[in-house]
Short mmCIF file of C-alpha atoms in Angstrom, two decimals:
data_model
loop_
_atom_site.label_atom_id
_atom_site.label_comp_id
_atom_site.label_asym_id
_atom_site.label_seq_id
_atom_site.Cartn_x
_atom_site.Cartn_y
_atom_site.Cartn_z
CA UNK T 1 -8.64 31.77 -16.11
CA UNK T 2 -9.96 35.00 -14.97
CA UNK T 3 -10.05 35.94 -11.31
CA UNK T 4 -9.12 34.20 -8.73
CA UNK T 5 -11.79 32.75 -7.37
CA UNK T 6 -12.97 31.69 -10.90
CA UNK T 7 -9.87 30.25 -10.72
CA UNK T 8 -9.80 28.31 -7.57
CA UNK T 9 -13.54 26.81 -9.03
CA UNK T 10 -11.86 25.68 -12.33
CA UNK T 11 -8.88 24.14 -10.82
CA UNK T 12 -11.61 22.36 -8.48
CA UNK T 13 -13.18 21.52 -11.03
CA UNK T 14 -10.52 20.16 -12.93
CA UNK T 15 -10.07 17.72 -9.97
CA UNK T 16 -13.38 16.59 -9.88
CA UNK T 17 -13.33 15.39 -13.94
CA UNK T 18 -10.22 13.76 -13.64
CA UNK T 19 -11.63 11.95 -10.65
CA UNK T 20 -14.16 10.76 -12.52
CA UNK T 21 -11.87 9.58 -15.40
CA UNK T 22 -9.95 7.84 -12.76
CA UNK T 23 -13.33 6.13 -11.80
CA UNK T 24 -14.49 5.42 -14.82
CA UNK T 25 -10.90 3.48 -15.71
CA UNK T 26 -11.86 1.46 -12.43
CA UNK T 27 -8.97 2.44 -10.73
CA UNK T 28 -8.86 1.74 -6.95
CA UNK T 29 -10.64 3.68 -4.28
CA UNK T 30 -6.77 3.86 -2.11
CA UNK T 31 -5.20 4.90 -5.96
CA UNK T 32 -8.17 7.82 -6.36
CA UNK T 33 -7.92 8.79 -2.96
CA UNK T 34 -4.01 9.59 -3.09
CA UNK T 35 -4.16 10.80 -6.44
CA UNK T 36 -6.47 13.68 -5.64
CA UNK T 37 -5.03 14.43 -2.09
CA UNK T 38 -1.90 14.96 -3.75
CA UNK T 39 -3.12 17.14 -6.82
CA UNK T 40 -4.91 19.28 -3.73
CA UNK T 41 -1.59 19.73 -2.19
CA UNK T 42 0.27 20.60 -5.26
CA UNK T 43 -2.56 23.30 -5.75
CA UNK T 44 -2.03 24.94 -2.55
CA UNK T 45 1.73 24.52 -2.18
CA UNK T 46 2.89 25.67 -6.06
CA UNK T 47 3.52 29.34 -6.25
CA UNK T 48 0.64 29.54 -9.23
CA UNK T 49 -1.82 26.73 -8.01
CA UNK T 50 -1.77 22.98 -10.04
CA UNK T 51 -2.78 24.74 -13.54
CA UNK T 52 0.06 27.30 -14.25
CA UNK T 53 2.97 25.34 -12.98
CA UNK T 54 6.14 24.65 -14.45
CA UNK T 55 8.24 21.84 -14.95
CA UNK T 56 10.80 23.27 -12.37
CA UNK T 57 8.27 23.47 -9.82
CA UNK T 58 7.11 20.49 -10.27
CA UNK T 59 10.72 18.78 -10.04
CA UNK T 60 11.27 20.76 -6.77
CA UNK T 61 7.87 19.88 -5.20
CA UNK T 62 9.32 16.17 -5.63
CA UNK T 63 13.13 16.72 -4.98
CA UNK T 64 12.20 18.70 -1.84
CA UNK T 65 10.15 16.59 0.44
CA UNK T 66 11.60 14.33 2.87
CA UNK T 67 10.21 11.33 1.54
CA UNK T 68 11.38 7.74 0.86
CA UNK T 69 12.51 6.78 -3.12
CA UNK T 70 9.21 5.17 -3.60
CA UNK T 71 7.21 7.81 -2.75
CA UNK T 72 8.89 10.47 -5.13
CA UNK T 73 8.72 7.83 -7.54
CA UNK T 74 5.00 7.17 -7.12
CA UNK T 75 4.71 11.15 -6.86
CA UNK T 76 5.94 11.23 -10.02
CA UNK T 77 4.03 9.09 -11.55
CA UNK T 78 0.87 10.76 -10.45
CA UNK T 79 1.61 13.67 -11.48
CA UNK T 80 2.73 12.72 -15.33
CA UNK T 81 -0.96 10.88 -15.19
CA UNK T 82 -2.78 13.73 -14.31
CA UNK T 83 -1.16 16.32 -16.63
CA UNK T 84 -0.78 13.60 -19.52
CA UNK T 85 -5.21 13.79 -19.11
CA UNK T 86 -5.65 17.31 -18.52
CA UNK T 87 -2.96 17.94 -21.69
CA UNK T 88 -5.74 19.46 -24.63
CA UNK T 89 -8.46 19.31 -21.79
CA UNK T 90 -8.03 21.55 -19.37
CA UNK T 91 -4.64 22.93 -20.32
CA UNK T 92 -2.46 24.03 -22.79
CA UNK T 93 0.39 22.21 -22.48
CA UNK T 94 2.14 18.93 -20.37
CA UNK T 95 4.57 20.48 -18.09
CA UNK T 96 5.83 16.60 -17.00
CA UNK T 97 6.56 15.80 -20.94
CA UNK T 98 10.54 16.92 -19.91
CA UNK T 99 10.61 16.49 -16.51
CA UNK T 100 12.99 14.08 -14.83
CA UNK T 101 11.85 10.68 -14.30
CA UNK T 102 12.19 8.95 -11.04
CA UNK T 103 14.55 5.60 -10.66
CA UNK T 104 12.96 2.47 -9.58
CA UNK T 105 14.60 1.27 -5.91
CA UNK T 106 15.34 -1.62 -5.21
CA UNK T 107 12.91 -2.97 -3.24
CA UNK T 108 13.76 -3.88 0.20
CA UNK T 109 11.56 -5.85 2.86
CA UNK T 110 10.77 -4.39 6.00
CA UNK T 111 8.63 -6.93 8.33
CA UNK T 112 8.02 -6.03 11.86
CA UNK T 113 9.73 -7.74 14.33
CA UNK T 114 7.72 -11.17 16.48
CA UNK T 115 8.27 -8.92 19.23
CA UNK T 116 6.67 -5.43 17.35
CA UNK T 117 3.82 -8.17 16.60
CA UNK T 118 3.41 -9.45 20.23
CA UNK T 119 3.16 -5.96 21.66
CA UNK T 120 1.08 -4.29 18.47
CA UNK T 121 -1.45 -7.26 19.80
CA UNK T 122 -0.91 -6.85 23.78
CA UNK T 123 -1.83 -3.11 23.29
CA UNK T 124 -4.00 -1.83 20.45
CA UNK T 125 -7.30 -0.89 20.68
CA UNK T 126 -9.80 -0.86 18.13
CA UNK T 127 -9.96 -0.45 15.20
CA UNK T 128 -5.84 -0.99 15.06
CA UNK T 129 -6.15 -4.48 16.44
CA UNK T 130 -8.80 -5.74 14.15
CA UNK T 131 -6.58 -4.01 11.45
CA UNK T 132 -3.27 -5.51 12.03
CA UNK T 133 -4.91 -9.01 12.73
CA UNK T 134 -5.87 -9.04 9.38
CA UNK T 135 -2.85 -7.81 7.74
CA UNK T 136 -0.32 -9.66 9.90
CA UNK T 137 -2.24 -13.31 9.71
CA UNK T 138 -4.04 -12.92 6.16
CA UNK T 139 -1.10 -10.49 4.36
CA UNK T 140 -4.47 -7.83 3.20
CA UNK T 141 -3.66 -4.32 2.34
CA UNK T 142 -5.40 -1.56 4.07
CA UNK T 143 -6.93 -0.39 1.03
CA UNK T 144 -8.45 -4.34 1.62
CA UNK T 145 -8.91 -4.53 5.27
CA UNK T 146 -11.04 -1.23 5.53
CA UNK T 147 -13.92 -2.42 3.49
CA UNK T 148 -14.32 -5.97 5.38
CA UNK T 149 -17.58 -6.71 6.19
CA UNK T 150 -18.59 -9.43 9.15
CA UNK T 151 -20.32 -11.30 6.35
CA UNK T 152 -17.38 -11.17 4.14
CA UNK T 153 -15.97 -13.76 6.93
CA UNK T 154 -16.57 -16.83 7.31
CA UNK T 155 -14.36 -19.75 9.33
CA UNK T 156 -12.92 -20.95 5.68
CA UNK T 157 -12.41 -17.55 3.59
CA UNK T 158 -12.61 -13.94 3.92
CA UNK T 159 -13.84 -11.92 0.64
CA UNK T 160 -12.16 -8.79 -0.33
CA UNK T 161 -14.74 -6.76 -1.87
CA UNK T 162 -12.16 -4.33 -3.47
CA UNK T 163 -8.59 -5.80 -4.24
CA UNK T 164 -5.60 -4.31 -5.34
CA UNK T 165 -6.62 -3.67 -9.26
CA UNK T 166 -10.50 -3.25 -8.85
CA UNK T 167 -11.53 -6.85 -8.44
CA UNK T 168 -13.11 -9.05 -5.61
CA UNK T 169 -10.77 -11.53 -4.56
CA UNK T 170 -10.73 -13.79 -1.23
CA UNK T 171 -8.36 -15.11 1.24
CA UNK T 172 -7.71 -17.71 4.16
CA UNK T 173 -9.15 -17.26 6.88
CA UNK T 174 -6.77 -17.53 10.02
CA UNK T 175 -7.62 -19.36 13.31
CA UNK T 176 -7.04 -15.82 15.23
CA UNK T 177 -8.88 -13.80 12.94
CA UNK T 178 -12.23 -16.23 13.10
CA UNK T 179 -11.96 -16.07 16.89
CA UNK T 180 -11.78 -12.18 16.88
CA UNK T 181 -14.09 -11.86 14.19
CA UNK T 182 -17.03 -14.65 14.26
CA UNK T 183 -19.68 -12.90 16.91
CA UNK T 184 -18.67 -9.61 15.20
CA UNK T 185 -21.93 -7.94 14.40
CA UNK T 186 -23.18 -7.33 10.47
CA UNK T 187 -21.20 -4.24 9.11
CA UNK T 188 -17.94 -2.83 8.83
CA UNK T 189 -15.45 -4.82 10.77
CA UNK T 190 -12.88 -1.99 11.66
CA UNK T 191 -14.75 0.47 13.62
CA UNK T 192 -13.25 3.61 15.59
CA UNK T 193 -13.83 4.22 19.27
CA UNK T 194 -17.17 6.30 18.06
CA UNK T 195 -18.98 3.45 16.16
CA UNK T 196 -18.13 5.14 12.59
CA UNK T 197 -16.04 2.74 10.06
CA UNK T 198 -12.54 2.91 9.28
CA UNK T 199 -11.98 4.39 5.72
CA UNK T 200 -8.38 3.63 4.07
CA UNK T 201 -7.30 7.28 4.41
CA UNK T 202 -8.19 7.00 8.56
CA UNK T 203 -5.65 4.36 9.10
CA UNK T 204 -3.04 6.32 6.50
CA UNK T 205 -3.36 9.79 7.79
CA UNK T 206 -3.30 8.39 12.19
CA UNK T 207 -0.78 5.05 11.46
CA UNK T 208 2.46 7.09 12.41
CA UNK T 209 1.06 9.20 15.58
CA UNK T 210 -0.51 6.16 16.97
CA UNK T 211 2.17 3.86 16.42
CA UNK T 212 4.86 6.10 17.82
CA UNK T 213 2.19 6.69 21.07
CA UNK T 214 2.45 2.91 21.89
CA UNK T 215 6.38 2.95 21.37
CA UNK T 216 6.57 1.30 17.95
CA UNK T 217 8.49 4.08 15.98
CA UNK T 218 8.23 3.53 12.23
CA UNK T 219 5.90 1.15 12.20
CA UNK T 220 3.25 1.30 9.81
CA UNK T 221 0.19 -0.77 9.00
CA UNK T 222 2.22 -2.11 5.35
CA UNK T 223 4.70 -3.59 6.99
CA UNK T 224 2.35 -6.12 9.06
CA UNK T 225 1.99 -7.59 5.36
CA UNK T 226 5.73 -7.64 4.51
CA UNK T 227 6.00 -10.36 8.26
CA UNK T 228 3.23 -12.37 6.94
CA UNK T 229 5.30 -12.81 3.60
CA UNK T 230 8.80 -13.12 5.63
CA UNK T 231 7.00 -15.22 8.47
CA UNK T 232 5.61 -17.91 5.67
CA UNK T 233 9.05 -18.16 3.49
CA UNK T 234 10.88 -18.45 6.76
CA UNK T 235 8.33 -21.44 7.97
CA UNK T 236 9.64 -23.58 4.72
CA UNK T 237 6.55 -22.08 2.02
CA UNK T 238 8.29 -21.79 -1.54
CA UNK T 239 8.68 -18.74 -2.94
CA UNK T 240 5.82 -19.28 -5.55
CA UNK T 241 3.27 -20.48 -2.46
CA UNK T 242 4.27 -17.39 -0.80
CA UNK T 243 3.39 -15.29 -4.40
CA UNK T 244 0.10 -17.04 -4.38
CA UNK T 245 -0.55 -15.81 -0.36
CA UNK T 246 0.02 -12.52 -0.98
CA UNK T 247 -1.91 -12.38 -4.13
CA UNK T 248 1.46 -10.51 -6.33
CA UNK T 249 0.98 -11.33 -10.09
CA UNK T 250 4.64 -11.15 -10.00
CA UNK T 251 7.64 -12.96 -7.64
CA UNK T 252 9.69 -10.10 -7.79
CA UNK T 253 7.11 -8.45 -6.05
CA UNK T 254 7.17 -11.08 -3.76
CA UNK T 255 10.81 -10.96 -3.19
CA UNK T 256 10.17 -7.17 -2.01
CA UNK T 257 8.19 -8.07 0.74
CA UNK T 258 10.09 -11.47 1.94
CA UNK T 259 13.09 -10.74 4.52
CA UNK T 260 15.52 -13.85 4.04
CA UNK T 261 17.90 -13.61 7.60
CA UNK T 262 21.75 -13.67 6.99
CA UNK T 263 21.55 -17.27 9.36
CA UNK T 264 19.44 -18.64 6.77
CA UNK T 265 21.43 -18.04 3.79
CA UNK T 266 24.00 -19.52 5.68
CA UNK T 267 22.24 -22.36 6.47
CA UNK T 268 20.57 -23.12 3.04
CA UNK T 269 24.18 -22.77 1.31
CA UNK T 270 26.43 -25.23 3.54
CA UNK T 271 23.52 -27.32 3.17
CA UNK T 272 24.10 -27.97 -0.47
CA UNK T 273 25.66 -31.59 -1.06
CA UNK T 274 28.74 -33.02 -1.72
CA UNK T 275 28.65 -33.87 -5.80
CA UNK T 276 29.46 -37.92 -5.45
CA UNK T 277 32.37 -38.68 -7.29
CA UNK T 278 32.00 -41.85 -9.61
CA UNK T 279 34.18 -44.51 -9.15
CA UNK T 280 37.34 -44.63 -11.91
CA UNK T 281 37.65 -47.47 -14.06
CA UNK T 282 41.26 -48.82 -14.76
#
């Protein structure tokens, strides 16, 4: 690739078109953003930068971070995506054609507690409470909650102008969220202390610092979602209503995000019926 700052330009540049590919397929803004933050940070943390590395590398870079098993799985994934495009490209060669694939875990719900709740309310400022208001009472993403508009709300609905998958969908509006919301001015509804809006990557890259500065260790804006899945399947909702509130094409995603309490197992099973016998003729 010649020297290395003719380097450094192609590998940027490199970035750049498969950012536009990832555009052009209409992925998500949150799925673009994380794709290329993480092929930046493979670039400056492989030995030979994101074109010359090898599969080894790439294994360790997802072996050695202290991250959950979704993460190196989504990691992984990623990364196959990117060199499966640049493969014939951009490069000579798919270095993730052997590598080893990631298992999928077993997904396990993690709702805050009614008490995290009550004091994430009692004692964030903007634009965290407008945030988790939304995600705790209407189950929206961040990726979702960072481009709401004050006309996107109104006392029935709230539009999502950018769902999961690339289309517009809408939601319920809830009492709380109306009251917070309805003298809002026009604009972005999730504003920081300065005026500016809230992008998606702003709530990602300050959740963990700000939550553990109020006392809420390892809470994260996500897991506002997974109570308002647990909190409506605990309140009686069926499983499929609860599928339809979060907007999941599939229940087993719902089932990841729905925390069912040891009590109520116990409950729902000696609550099963005696079979009634029928009477024996003679």
């Amino acid at each position: 690739m010649g020297s290395l700052s003719d380097q450094v330009f192609a590998v940027s540049e490199m970035i750049c078109a498969y950012e536009r590919h990832l555009r052009a397929a209409e992925k998500s803004h949150k799925t673009i953003y994380a794709r290329v933050k993480l092929l930046q940070r493979l670039n400056d943390e492989l030995p030979w930068g994101l074109a010359f590395a090898s599969t080894e590398e790439l294994e360790d870079f997802i072996g050695s971070g202290d991250w959950s098993s979704w993460t190196r799985r989504t990691y992984g994934n990623h990364i196959r995506s990117f060199y499966k495009w640049a493969d014939r490209r951009w490069l000579d060669g798919n270095p993730t054609a052997d590598m080893a694939k990631q298992r999928r875990p077993a997904g396990v719900p993690n709702p805050v507690s009614d008490d995290q709740l009550a004091t994430a309310l009692d004692v964030s400022p903007e634009p965290w409470l407008t945030g988790i208001h939304l995600a705790a009472f209407q189950g929206m993403r961040v990726s979702e909650l960072a481009g709401v508009h004050r006309e996107d709300v109104t006392e029935d609905a709230t539009r999502i102008r950018v769902a999961k998958g690339g289309d517009p969908e809408s939601v319920d509006t809830h009492p709380m969220v109306w009251e917070l919301l309805r003298d809002r001015p026009p604009g972005p509804v999730c504003r920081r202390p300065n005026g500016k809006p809230a992008p998606v990557g702003w709530f990602t890259d300050n959740e963990r610092a700000f939550f553990d500065s109020v006392g809420l260790q390892k809470v994260t804006m996500h897991r506002f979602r997974h109570w308002f899945g647990t909190k409506l399947l605990n309140e009686g909702n069926d499983l499929r209503t609860v599928q339809e509130a979060l907007r999941h094409k599939s229940v087993a995603s719902t089932q990841n995000y729905t925390f069912v309490a040891g009590g109520q197992r116990r409950l729902a099973i000696r609550s099963l019926p005696a079979p009634t016998r029928r009477p024996q003729e003679h």
